[in-house]
Amino acid sequence: MDLDEALKLWRISFNVGFSEGFETKEILIRYLNRNPELSSVACTKSGEIVGALMCGHDGRRGSIYNTAVYEKYRNKGIGRKMEQRSLEELKKAGITTGFLFININNPGSEEFWNSIGWATISNIKYLYKEF
Ligand SMILES: CC(C)(COP(=O)(O)OP(=O)(O)OC[C@H]1O[C@@H](n2cnc3c(N)ncnc32)[C@H](O)[C@@H]1OP(=O)(O)O)[C@@H](O)C(=O)NCCC(=O)NCCS
């Protein structure tokens, strides 16, 4: 994955929820090394990245982060294809349950995930702590 190109895609695509401080190249390299083969990218024939998502697991549950497709390439099934590829790779690792979070300020994201089979859990809150 060309990380600079993927970072550029994510920076452009997300209204909110993309943190420059958190999404550094070094952190992404560490994530990809811990989770080989699971993340997916979509490219043009000439190799230009038009979509990307990060996928990993903790031995128990799969996770997907940073799913984005450039506006020009949306609604062509690219997001769905990237999700399918990553879930196939998770299955090979024995993982058949996935969780992901969305930011409600990214319009259309919940509709996208729901329409490809992800259920919204209404009684869970997602907490975080910096330490
Ligand atoms: C969300 C996103 C990744 C979808 O990618 P995409 O390649 O356009 O999605 P697909 O073409 O594979 O769509 C798959 C399904 O989701 C639906 N869908 C996609 N975007 C949608 C939207 N904005 N509103 C409602 N439904 C949507 C499609 O209609 C399709 O359903 P169908 O097969 O029943 O017609 C893309 O719109 C994007 O990059 N958005 C900006 C970044 C973002 O908010 N990402 C969400 C991360 S949580």
Short mmCIF file of N, CA and C and ligand atoms in Angstrom, two decimals:
data_model
loop_
_atom_site.label_atom_id
_atom_site.label_comp_id
_atom_site.label_asym_id
_atom_site.label_seq_id
_atom_site.Cartn_x
_atom_site.Cartn_y
_atom_site.Cartn_z
N MET A 1 0.85 -1.19 0.00
CA MET A 1 0.00 0.00 0.00
C MET A 1 0.89 1.25 0.00
N ASP A 2 0.62 2.19 -0.93
CA ASP A 2 1.36 3.45 -0.91
C ASP A 2 0.75 4.32 0.20
N LEU A 3 1.47 4.37 1.30
CA LEU A 3 0.89 5.01 2.49
C LEU A 3 0.65 6.50 2.32
N ASP A 4 1.54 7.17 1.57
CA ASP A 4 1.32 8.61 1.37
C ASP A 4 0.03 8.84 0.59
N GLU A 5 -0.19 8.01 -0.43
CA GLU A 5 -1.41 8.13 -1.23
C GLU A 5 -2.66 7.78 -0.41
N ALA A 6 -2.55 6.76 0.42
CA ALA A 6 -3.69 6.37 1.27
C ALA A 6 -3.99 7.49 2.28
N LEU A 7 -2.96 8.04 2.87
CA LEU A 7 -3.17 9.14 3.84
C LEU A 7 -3.83 10.33 3.16
N LYS A 8 -3.42 10.61 1.94
CA LYS A 8 -4.00 11.73 1.19
C LYS A 8 -5.50 11.46 0.94
N LEU A 9 -5.81 10.24 0.53
CA LEU A 9 -7.22 9.86 0.30
C LEU A 9 -8.05 10.06 1.57
N TRP A 10 -7.55 9.59 2.70
CA TRP A 10 -8.31 9.67 3.95
C TRP A 10 -8.46 11.13 4.40
N ARG A 11 -7.38 11.89 4.24
CA ARG A 11 -7.41 13.31 4.64
C ARG A 11 -8.50 14.04 3.85
N ILE A 12 -8.59 13.75 2.56
CA ILE A 12 -9.56 14.43 1.69
C ILE A 12 -10.98 13.93 1.96
N SER A 13 -11.13 12.63 2.26
CA SER A 13 -12.45 12.01 2.26
C SER A 13 -13.27 12.22 3.52
N PHE A 14 -12.60 12.36 4.66
CA PHE A 14 -13.37 12.41 5.90
C PHE A 14 -13.66 13.84 6.33
N ASN A 15 -14.93 14.10 6.60
CA ASN A 15 -15.30 15.39 7.20
C ASN A 15 -14.67 15.49 8.57
N VAL A 16 -14.84 14.42 9.33
CA VAL A 16 -14.36 14.36 10.70
C VAL A 16 -13.86 12.95 10.98
N GLY A 17 -13.15 12.81 12.07
CA GLY A 17 -12.76 11.47 12.52
C GLY A 17 -11.41 11.03 11.99
N PHE A 18 -10.74 11.90 11.23
CA PHE A 18 -9.39 11.55 10.79
C PHE A 18 -8.41 12.44 11.53
N SER A 19 -7.60 11.82 12.37
CA SER A 19 -6.73 12.60 13.23
C SER A 19 -5.29 12.55 12.75
N GLU A 20 -4.77 13.70 12.34
CA GLU A 20 -3.40 13.77 11.82
C GLU A 20 -2.39 13.26 12.84
N GLY A 21 -2.67 13.54 14.12
CA GLY A 21 -1.72 13.14 15.16
C GLY A 21 -1.67 11.63 15.35
N PHE A 22 -2.78 11.01 15.09
CA PHE A 22 -2.91 9.58 15.33
C PHE A 22 -2.55 8.76 14.10
N GLU A 23 -2.93 9.29 12.93
CA GLU A 23 -2.73 8.54 11.69
C GLU A 23 -1.39 8.92 11.06
N THR A 24 -0.31 8.59 11.73
CA THR A 24 0.99 8.89 11.13
C THR A 24 1.45 7.67 10.31
N LYS A 25 2.41 7.92 9.46
CA LYS A 25 2.93 6.84 8.62
C LYS A 25 3.52 5.73 9.50
N GLU A 26 4.21 6.13 10.55
CA GLU A 26 4.85 5.13 11.44
C GLU A 26 3.79 4.24 12.08
N ILE A 27 2.72 4.82 12.55
CA ILE A 27 1.66 4.03 13.19
C ILE A 27 1.01 3.10 12.16
N LEU A 28 0.81 3.62 10.96
CA LEU A 28 0.20 2.78 9.92
C LEU A 28 1.10 1.61 9.57
N ILE A 29 2.40 1.84 9.48
CA ILE A 29 3.33 0.74 9.18
C ILE A 29 3.27 -0.31 10.28
N ARG A 30 3.22 0.13 11.51
CA ARG A 30 3.14 -0.82 12.63
C ARG A 30 1.84 -1.64 12.54
N TYR A 31 0.75 -0.95 12.23
CA TYR A 31 -0.55 -1.63 12.11
C TYR A 31 -0.50 -2.67 10.98
N LEU A 32 0.03 -2.27 9.83
CA LEU A 32 0.06 -3.18 8.67
C LEU A 32 0.99 -4.37 8.94
N ASN A 33 2.07 -4.13 9.64
CA ASN A 33 2.97 -5.25 9.97
C ASN A 33 2.32 -6.23 10.95
N ARG A 34 1.51 -5.71 11.84
CA ARG A 34 0.80 -6.59 12.79
C ARG A 34 -0.36 -7.33 12.13
N ASN A 35 -0.87 -6.78 11.02
CA ASN A 35 -2.06 -7.33 10.37
C ASN A 35 -1.83 -7.53 8.87
N PRO A 36 -0.86 -8.35 8.50
CA PRO A 36 -0.54 -8.47 7.08
C PRO A 36 -1.70 -9.03 6.27
N GLU A 37 -1.83 -8.56 5.03
CA GLU A 37 -2.81 -9.06 4.03
C GLU A 37 -4.25 -8.62 4.27
N LEU A 38 -4.57 -8.02 5.41
CA LEU A 38 -5.98 -7.80 5.73
C LEU A 38 -6.55 -6.50 5.16
N SER A 39 -5.73 -5.48 5.06
CA SER A 39 -6.22 -4.19 4.55
C SER A 39 -6.38 -4.28 3.03
N SER A 40 -7.25 -3.42 2.49
CA SER A 40 -7.53 -3.50 1.05
C SER A 40 -7.40 -2.12 0.40
N VAL A 41 -6.93 -2.14 -0.84
CA VAL A 41 -6.91 -0.91 -1.63
C VAL A 41 -7.53 -1.19 -2.99
N ALA A 42 -8.08 -0.14 -3.59
CA ALA A 42 -8.58 -0.24 -4.96
C ALA A 42 -7.75 0.72 -5.81
N CYS A 43 -7.29 0.24 -6.96
CA CYS A 43 -6.43 1.05 -7.82
C CYS A 43 -6.97 1.10 -9.24
N THR A 44 -6.57 2.14 -9.97
CA THR A 44 -6.84 2.17 -11.42
C THR A 44 -5.83 1.23 -12.09
N LYS A 45 -6.03 1.01 -13.39
CA LYS A 45 -5.10 0.14 -14.12
C LYS A 45 -3.68 0.67 -14.06
N SER A 46 -3.56 1.99 -13.97
CA SER A 46 -2.20 2.55 -13.92
C SER A 46 -1.64 2.59 -12.49
N GLY A 47 -2.39 2.04 -11.54
CA GLY A 47 -1.83 1.88 -10.19
C GLY A 47 -2.15 3.02 -9.23
N GLU A 48 -3.00 3.95 -9.66
CA GLU A 48 -3.38 5.09 -8.80
C GLU A 48 -4.42 4.62 -7.77
N ILE A 49 -4.17 4.89 -6.49
CA ILE A 49 -5.12 4.47 -5.45
C ILE A 49 -6.40 5.30 -5.52
N VAL A 50 -7.55 4.62 -5.58
CA VAL A 50 -8.83 5.35 -5.57
C VAL A 50 -9.67 5.00 -4.35
N GLY A 51 -9.29 3.95 -3.63
CA GLY A 51 -10.02 3.57 -2.42
C GLY A 51 -9.11 2.80 -1.49
N ALA A 52 -9.39 2.86 -0.20
CA ALA A 52 -8.57 2.12 0.76
C ALA A 52 -9.33 1.93 2.06
N LEU A 53 -9.05 0.82 2.71
CA LEU A 53 -9.52 0.62 4.09
C LEU A 53 -8.48 -0.16 4.86
N MET A 54 -8.46 0.05 6.16
CA MET A 54 -7.56 -0.71 7.02
C MET A 54 -8.35 -1.77 7.76
N CYS A 55 -7.76 -2.96 7.85
CA CYS A 55 -8.44 -4.06 8.52
C CYS A 55 -7.44 -4.83 9.37
N GLY A 56 -7.90 -5.26 10.52
CA GLY A 56 -7.02 -6.04 11.39
C GLY A 56 -7.85 -6.88 12.34
N HIS A 57 -7.18 -7.63 13.21
CA HIS A 57 -7.93 -8.35 14.25
C HIS A 57 -7.04 -8.52 15.47
N ASP A 58 -7.70 -8.85 16.57
CA ASP A 58 -6.97 -9.00 17.84
C ASP A 58 -6.95 -10.47 18.29
N GLY A 59 -7.24 -11.38 17.34
CA GLY A 59 -7.29 -12.80 17.69
C GLY A 59 -8.70 -13.25 18.01
N ARG A 60 -9.57 -12.28 18.12
CA ARG A 60 -10.94 -12.55 18.56
C ARG A 60 -11.94 -11.89 17.62
N ARG A 61 -11.74 -10.59 17.39
CA ARG A 61 -12.66 -9.84 16.55
C ARG A 61 -11.90 -9.06 15.48
N GLY A 62 -12.56 -8.96 14.32
CA GLY A 62 -11.98 -8.14 13.27
C GLY A 62 -12.42 -6.69 13.41
N SER A 63 -11.61 -5.79 12.85
CA SER A 63 -11.95 -4.37 12.86
C SER A 63 -11.64 -3.77 11.49
N ILE A 64 -12.44 -2.79 11.12
CA ILE A 64 -12.18 -2.05 9.89
C ILE A 64 -12.13 -0.56 10.23
N TYR A 65 -11.16 0.11 9.65
CA TYR A 65 -10.99 1.56 9.88
C TYR A 65 -10.78 2.27 8.54
N ASN A 66 -11.06 3.57 8.55
CA ASN A 66 -10.65 4.45 7.46
C ASN A 66 -11.09 3.98 6.07
N THR A 67 -12.36 3.65 5.94
CA THR A 67 -12.85 3.22 4.63
C THR A 67 -13.19 4.44 3.79
N ALA A 68 -12.56 4.58 2.66
CA ALA A 68 -12.85 5.74 1.80
C ALA A 68 -12.60 5.41 0.33
N VAL A 69 -13.39 6.06 -0.49
CA VAL A 69 -13.25 5.95 -1.95
C VAL A 69 -13.33 7.39 -2.48
N TYR A 70 -12.47 7.75 -3.41
CA TYR A 70 -12.54 9.10 -3.98
C TYR A 70 -13.91 9.34 -4.60
N GLU A 71 -14.41 10.55 -4.43
CA GLU A 71 -15.77 10.90 -4.83
C GLU A 71 -16.12 10.43 -6.25
N LYS A 72 -15.19 10.67 -7.16
CA LYS A 72 -15.40 10.33 -8.57
C LYS A 72 -15.67 8.83 -8.78
N TYR A 73 -15.19 8.01 -7.85
CA TYR A 73 -15.29 6.55 -8.02
C TYR A 73 -16.36 5.93 -7.12
N ARG A 74 -17.15 6.75 -6.46
CA ARG A 74 -18.15 6.20 -5.52
C ARG A 74 -19.35 5.60 -6.27
N ASN A 75 -20.10 4.79 -5.51
CA ASN A 75 -21.32 4.15 -6.04
C ASN A 75 -21.05 3.23 -7.23
N LYS A 76 -19.88 2.65 -7.24
CA LYS A 76 -19.54 1.67 -8.28
C LYS A 76 -19.23 0.31 -7.66
N GLY A 77 -19.49 0.18 -6.36
CA GLY A 77 -19.25 -1.11 -5.71
C GLY A 77 -17.83 -1.29 -5.18
N ILE A 78 -17.02 -0.23 -5.21
CA ILE A 78 -15.62 -0.36 -4.79
C ILE A 78 -15.51 -0.56 -3.27
N GLY A 79 -16.30 0.23 -2.53
CA GLY A 79 -16.28 0.08 -1.06
C GLY A 79 -16.69 -1.33 -0.66
N ARG A 80 -17.75 -1.83 -1.29
CA ARG A 80 -18.23 -3.17 -1.00
C ARG A 80 -17.16 -4.22 -1.34
N LYS A 81 -16.50 -4.05 -2.48
CA LYS A 81 -15.48 -5.04 -2.90
C LYS A 81 -14.31 -5.06 -1.92
N MET A 82 -13.90 -3.88 -1.46
CA MET A 82 -12.77 -3.83 -0.52
C MET A 82 -13.16 -4.53 0.78
N GLU A 83 -14.40 -4.26 1.24
CA GLU A 83 -14.88 -4.92 2.46
C GLU A 83 -14.90 -6.43 2.28
N GLN A 84 -15.41 -6.89 1.13
CA GLN A 84 -15.50 -8.35 0.89
C GLN A 84 -14.11 -8.98 0.90
N ARG A 85 -13.15 -8.31 0.27
CA ARG A 85 -11.80 -8.88 0.22
C ARG A 85 -11.21 -9.00 1.61
N SER A 86 -11.38 -7.95 2.41
CA SER A 86 -10.81 -7.98 3.76
C SER A 86 -11.50 -9.03 4.64
N LEU A 87 -12.82 -9.17 4.47
CA LEU A 87 -13.52 -10.19 5.28
C LEU A 87 -13.09 -11.60 4.88
N GLU A 88 -12.82 -11.80 3.60
CA GLU A 88 -12.30 -13.12 3.17
C GLU A 88 -10.97 -13.40 3.85
N GLU A 89 -10.13 -12.38 3.92
CA GLU A 89 -8.81 -12.56 4.57
C GLU A 89 -8.99 -12.82 6.06
N LEU A 90 -9.95 -12.13 6.69
CA LEU A 90 -10.20 -12.38 8.11
C LEU A 90 -10.66 -13.83 8.32
N LYS A 91 -11.52 -14.29 7.42
CA LYS A 91 -12.02 -15.68 7.54
C LYS A 91 -10.87 -16.66 7.49
N LYS A 92 -9.90 -16.39 6.60
CA LYS A 92 -8.74 -17.29 6.51
C LYS A 92 -8.00 -17.36 7.83
N ALA A 93 -8.07 -16.27 8.59
CA ALA A 93 -7.41 -16.23 9.91
C ALA A 93 -8.33 -16.75 11.01
N GLY A 94 -9.52 -17.23 10.62
CA GLY A 94 -10.44 -17.82 11.61
C GLY A 94 -11.33 -16.80 12.32
N ILE A 95 -11.37 -15.58 11.78
CA ILE A 95 -12.17 -14.52 12.41
C ILE A 95 -13.45 -14.32 11.60
N THR A 96 -14.59 -14.45 12.27
CA THR A 96 -15.86 -14.34 11.54
C THR A 96 -16.82 -13.31 12.16
N THR A 97 -16.30 -12.49 13.06
CA THR A 97 -17.11 -11.39 13.61
C THR A 97 -16.29 -10.10 13.48
N GLY A 98 -16.96 -9.05 13.01
CA GLY A 98 -16.25 -7.78 12.86
C GLY A 98 -17.00 -6.65 13.53
N PHE A 99 -16.23 -5.68 13.99
CA PHE A 99 -16.80 -4.46 14.57
C PHE A 99 -16.13 -3.27 13.91
N LEU A 100 -16.87 -2.21 13.78
CA LEU A 100 -16.25 -0.97 13.31
C LEU A 100 -17.04 0.19 13.88
N PHE A 101 -16.41 1.33 13.97
CA PHE A 101 -17.16 2.51 14.41
C PHE A 101 -17.21 3.52 13.28
N ILE A 102 -18.26 4.32 13.32
CA ILE A 102 -18.39 5.38 12.32
C ILE A 102 -18.58 6.70 13.06
N ASN A 103 -18.25 7.77 12.41
CA ASN A 103 -18.55 9.07 12.96
C ASN A 103 -19.84 9.55 12.29
N ILE A 104 -20.83 9.89 13.13
CA ILE A 104 -22.14 10.24 12.56
C ILE A 104 -22.08 11.53 11.74
N ASN A 105 -20.96 12.23 11.81
CA ASN A 105 -20.82 13.44 11.01
C ASN A 105 -20.23 13.19 9.62
N ASN A 106 -19.99 11.92 9.30
CA ASN A 106 -19.63 11.57 7.92
C ASN A 106 -20.90 11.07 7.23
N PRO A 107 -21.58 11.94 6.47
CA PRO A 107 -22.88 11.57 5.93
C PRO A 107 -22.80 10.37 5.00
N GLY A 108 -23.79 9.49 5.13
CA GLY A 108 -23.86 8.32 4.24
C GLY A 108 -23.10 7.11 4.76
N SER A 109 -22.27 7.31 5.79
CA SER A 109 -21.43 6.17 6.17
C SER A 109 -22.25 5.06 6.83
N GLU A 110 -23.19 5.44 7.70
CA GLU A 110 -24.01 4.38 8.32
C GLU A 110 -24.85 3.67 7.26
N GLU A 111 -25.41 4.43 6.30
CA GLU A 111 -26.21 3.83 5.23
C GLU A 111 -25.37 2.85 4.41
N PHE A 112 -24.12 3.28 4.12
CA PHE A 112 -23.23 2.39 3.37
C PHE A 112 -23.03 1.07 4.12
N TRP A 113 -22.64 1.15 5.40
CA TRP A 113 -22.35 -0.08 6.14
C TRP A 113 -23.60 -0.93 6.30
N ASN A 114 -24.73 -0.28 6.59
CA ASN A 114 -25.98 -1.04 6.73
C ASN A 114 -26.32 -1.75 5.42
N SER A 115 -26.10 -1.08 4.29
CA SER A 115 -26.53 -1.71 3.04
C SER A 115 -25.60 -2.85 2.64
N ILE A 116 -24.42 -2.95 3.24
CA ILE A 116 -23.59 -4.13 2.95
C ILE A 116 -23.59 -5.10 4.14
N GLY A 117 -24.63 -4.98 4.99
CA GLY A 117 -24.88 -6.05 5.95
C GLY A 117 -24.41 -5.83 7.37
N TRP A 118 -23.91 -4.63 7.68
CA TRP A 118 -23.46 -4.36 9.06
C TRP A 118 -24.61 -3.77 9.86
N ALA A 119 -24.86 -4.34 11.02
CA ALA A 119 -25.95 -3.86 11.87
C ALA A 119 -25.44 -2.78 12.82
N THR A 120 -26.23 -1.77 13.01
CA THR A 120 -25.90 -0.72 13.98
C THR A 120 -26.32 -1.19 15.37
N ILE A 121 -25.41 -1.08 16.35
CA ILE A 121 -25.73 -1.49 17.72
C ILE A 121 -26.08 -0.22 18.49
N SER A 122 -27.34 -0.16 18.95
CA SER A 122 -27.78 1.12 19.52
C SER A 122 -27.45 1.26 21.01
N ASN A 123 -27.13 0.17 21.69
CA ASN A 123 -26.93 0.30 23.14
C ASN A 123 -25.46 0.24 23.56
N ILE A 124 -24.56 0.51 22.62
CA ILE A 124 -23.14 0.52 22.98
C ILE A 124 -22.57 1.90 22.75
N LYS A 125 -21.77 2.37 23.71
CA LYS A 125 -21.03 3.62 23.50
C LYS A 125 -19.57 3.27 23.37
N TYR A 126 -18.86 4.04 22.58
CA TYR A 126 -17.46 3.77 22.33
C TYR A 126 -16.65 4.76 23.18
N LEU A 127 -15.79 4.25 24.03
CA LEU A 127 -15.05 5.13 24.94
C LEU A 127 -13.57 5.16 24.56
N TYR A 128 -12.87 6.21 24.94
CA TYR A 128 -11.44 6.22 24.70
C TYR A 128 -10.71 6.95 25.80
N LYS A 129 -9.41 6.68 25.88
CA LYS A 129 -8.57 7.34 26.87
C LYS A 129 -7.18 7.50 26.28
N GLU A 130 -6.58 8.64 26.47
CA GLU A 130 -5.18 8.80 26.06
C GLU A 130 -4.32 8.61 27.27
N PHE A 131 -3.27 7.82 27.15
CA PHE A 131 -2.41 7.57 28.31
C PHE A 131 -0.95 7.45 27.89
C1 LIG B 1 -18.76 5.38 2.30
C2 LIG B 1 -17.92 5.09 1.04
C3 LIG B 1 -16.63 4.41 1.44
C4 LIG B 1 -18.76 4.14 0.13
O1 LIG B 1 -17.95 3.69 -0.93
P1 LIG B 1 -18.58 3.31 -2.35
O2 LIG B 1 -17.53 2.65 -3.16
O3 LIG B 1 -19.23 4.50 -2.93
O4 LIG B 1 -19.71 2.26 -1.91
P2 LIG B 1 -20.36 1.12 -2.83
O5 LIG B 1 -20.51 1.63 -4.23
O6 LIG B 1 -19.58 -0.14 -2.67
O7 LIG B 1 -21.79 0.97 -2.18
C5 LIG B 1 -22.22 -0.22 -1.54
C6 LIG B 1 -23.64 0.00 -1.07
O8 LIG B 1 -23.70 1.09 -0.15
C7 LIG B 1 -24.65 2.06 -0.57
N1 LIG B 1 -24.10 3.40 -0.30
C8 LIG B 1 -22.86 3.84 -0.59
N2 LIG B 1 -22.74 5.14 -0.21
C9 LIG B 1 -23.96 5.50 0.28
C10 LIG B 1 -24.46 6.71 0.79
N3 LIG B 1 -23.71 7.82 0.87
N4 LIG B 1 -25.75 6.76 1.20
C11 LIG B 1 -26.55 5.65 1.12
N5 LIG B 1 -26.11 4.46 0.65
C12 LIG B 1 -24.83 4.39 0.23
C13 LIG B 1 -24.74 1.85 -2.08
O9 LIG B 1 -25.99 2.30 -2.55
C14 LIG B 1 -24.60 0.35 -2.20
O10 LIG B 1 -25.80 -0.31 -1.89
P3 LIG B 1 -26.60 -1.16 -2.98
O11 LIG B 1 -25.64 -2.21 -3.45
O12 LIG B 1 -27.74 -1.68 -2.21
O13 LIG B 1 -26.92 -0.21 -4.04
C15 LIG B 1 -17.65 6.40 0.24
O14 LIG B 1 -18.88 7.05 0.01
C16 LIG B 1 -16.72 7.36 0.96
O15 LIG B 1 -15.51 7.28 0.77
N6 LIG B 1 -17.28 8.30 1.77
C17 LIG B 1 -16.46 9.30 2.45
C18 LIG B 1 -15.66 8.70 3.59
C19 LIG B 1 -16.58 8.08 4.62
O16 LIG B 1 -17.46 8.72 5.18
N7 LIG B 1 -16.33 6.80 4.89
C20 LIG B 1 -17.10 6.02 5.84
C21 LIG B 1 -16.17 5.48 6.82
S1 LIG B 1 -16.93 4.97 8.26
#
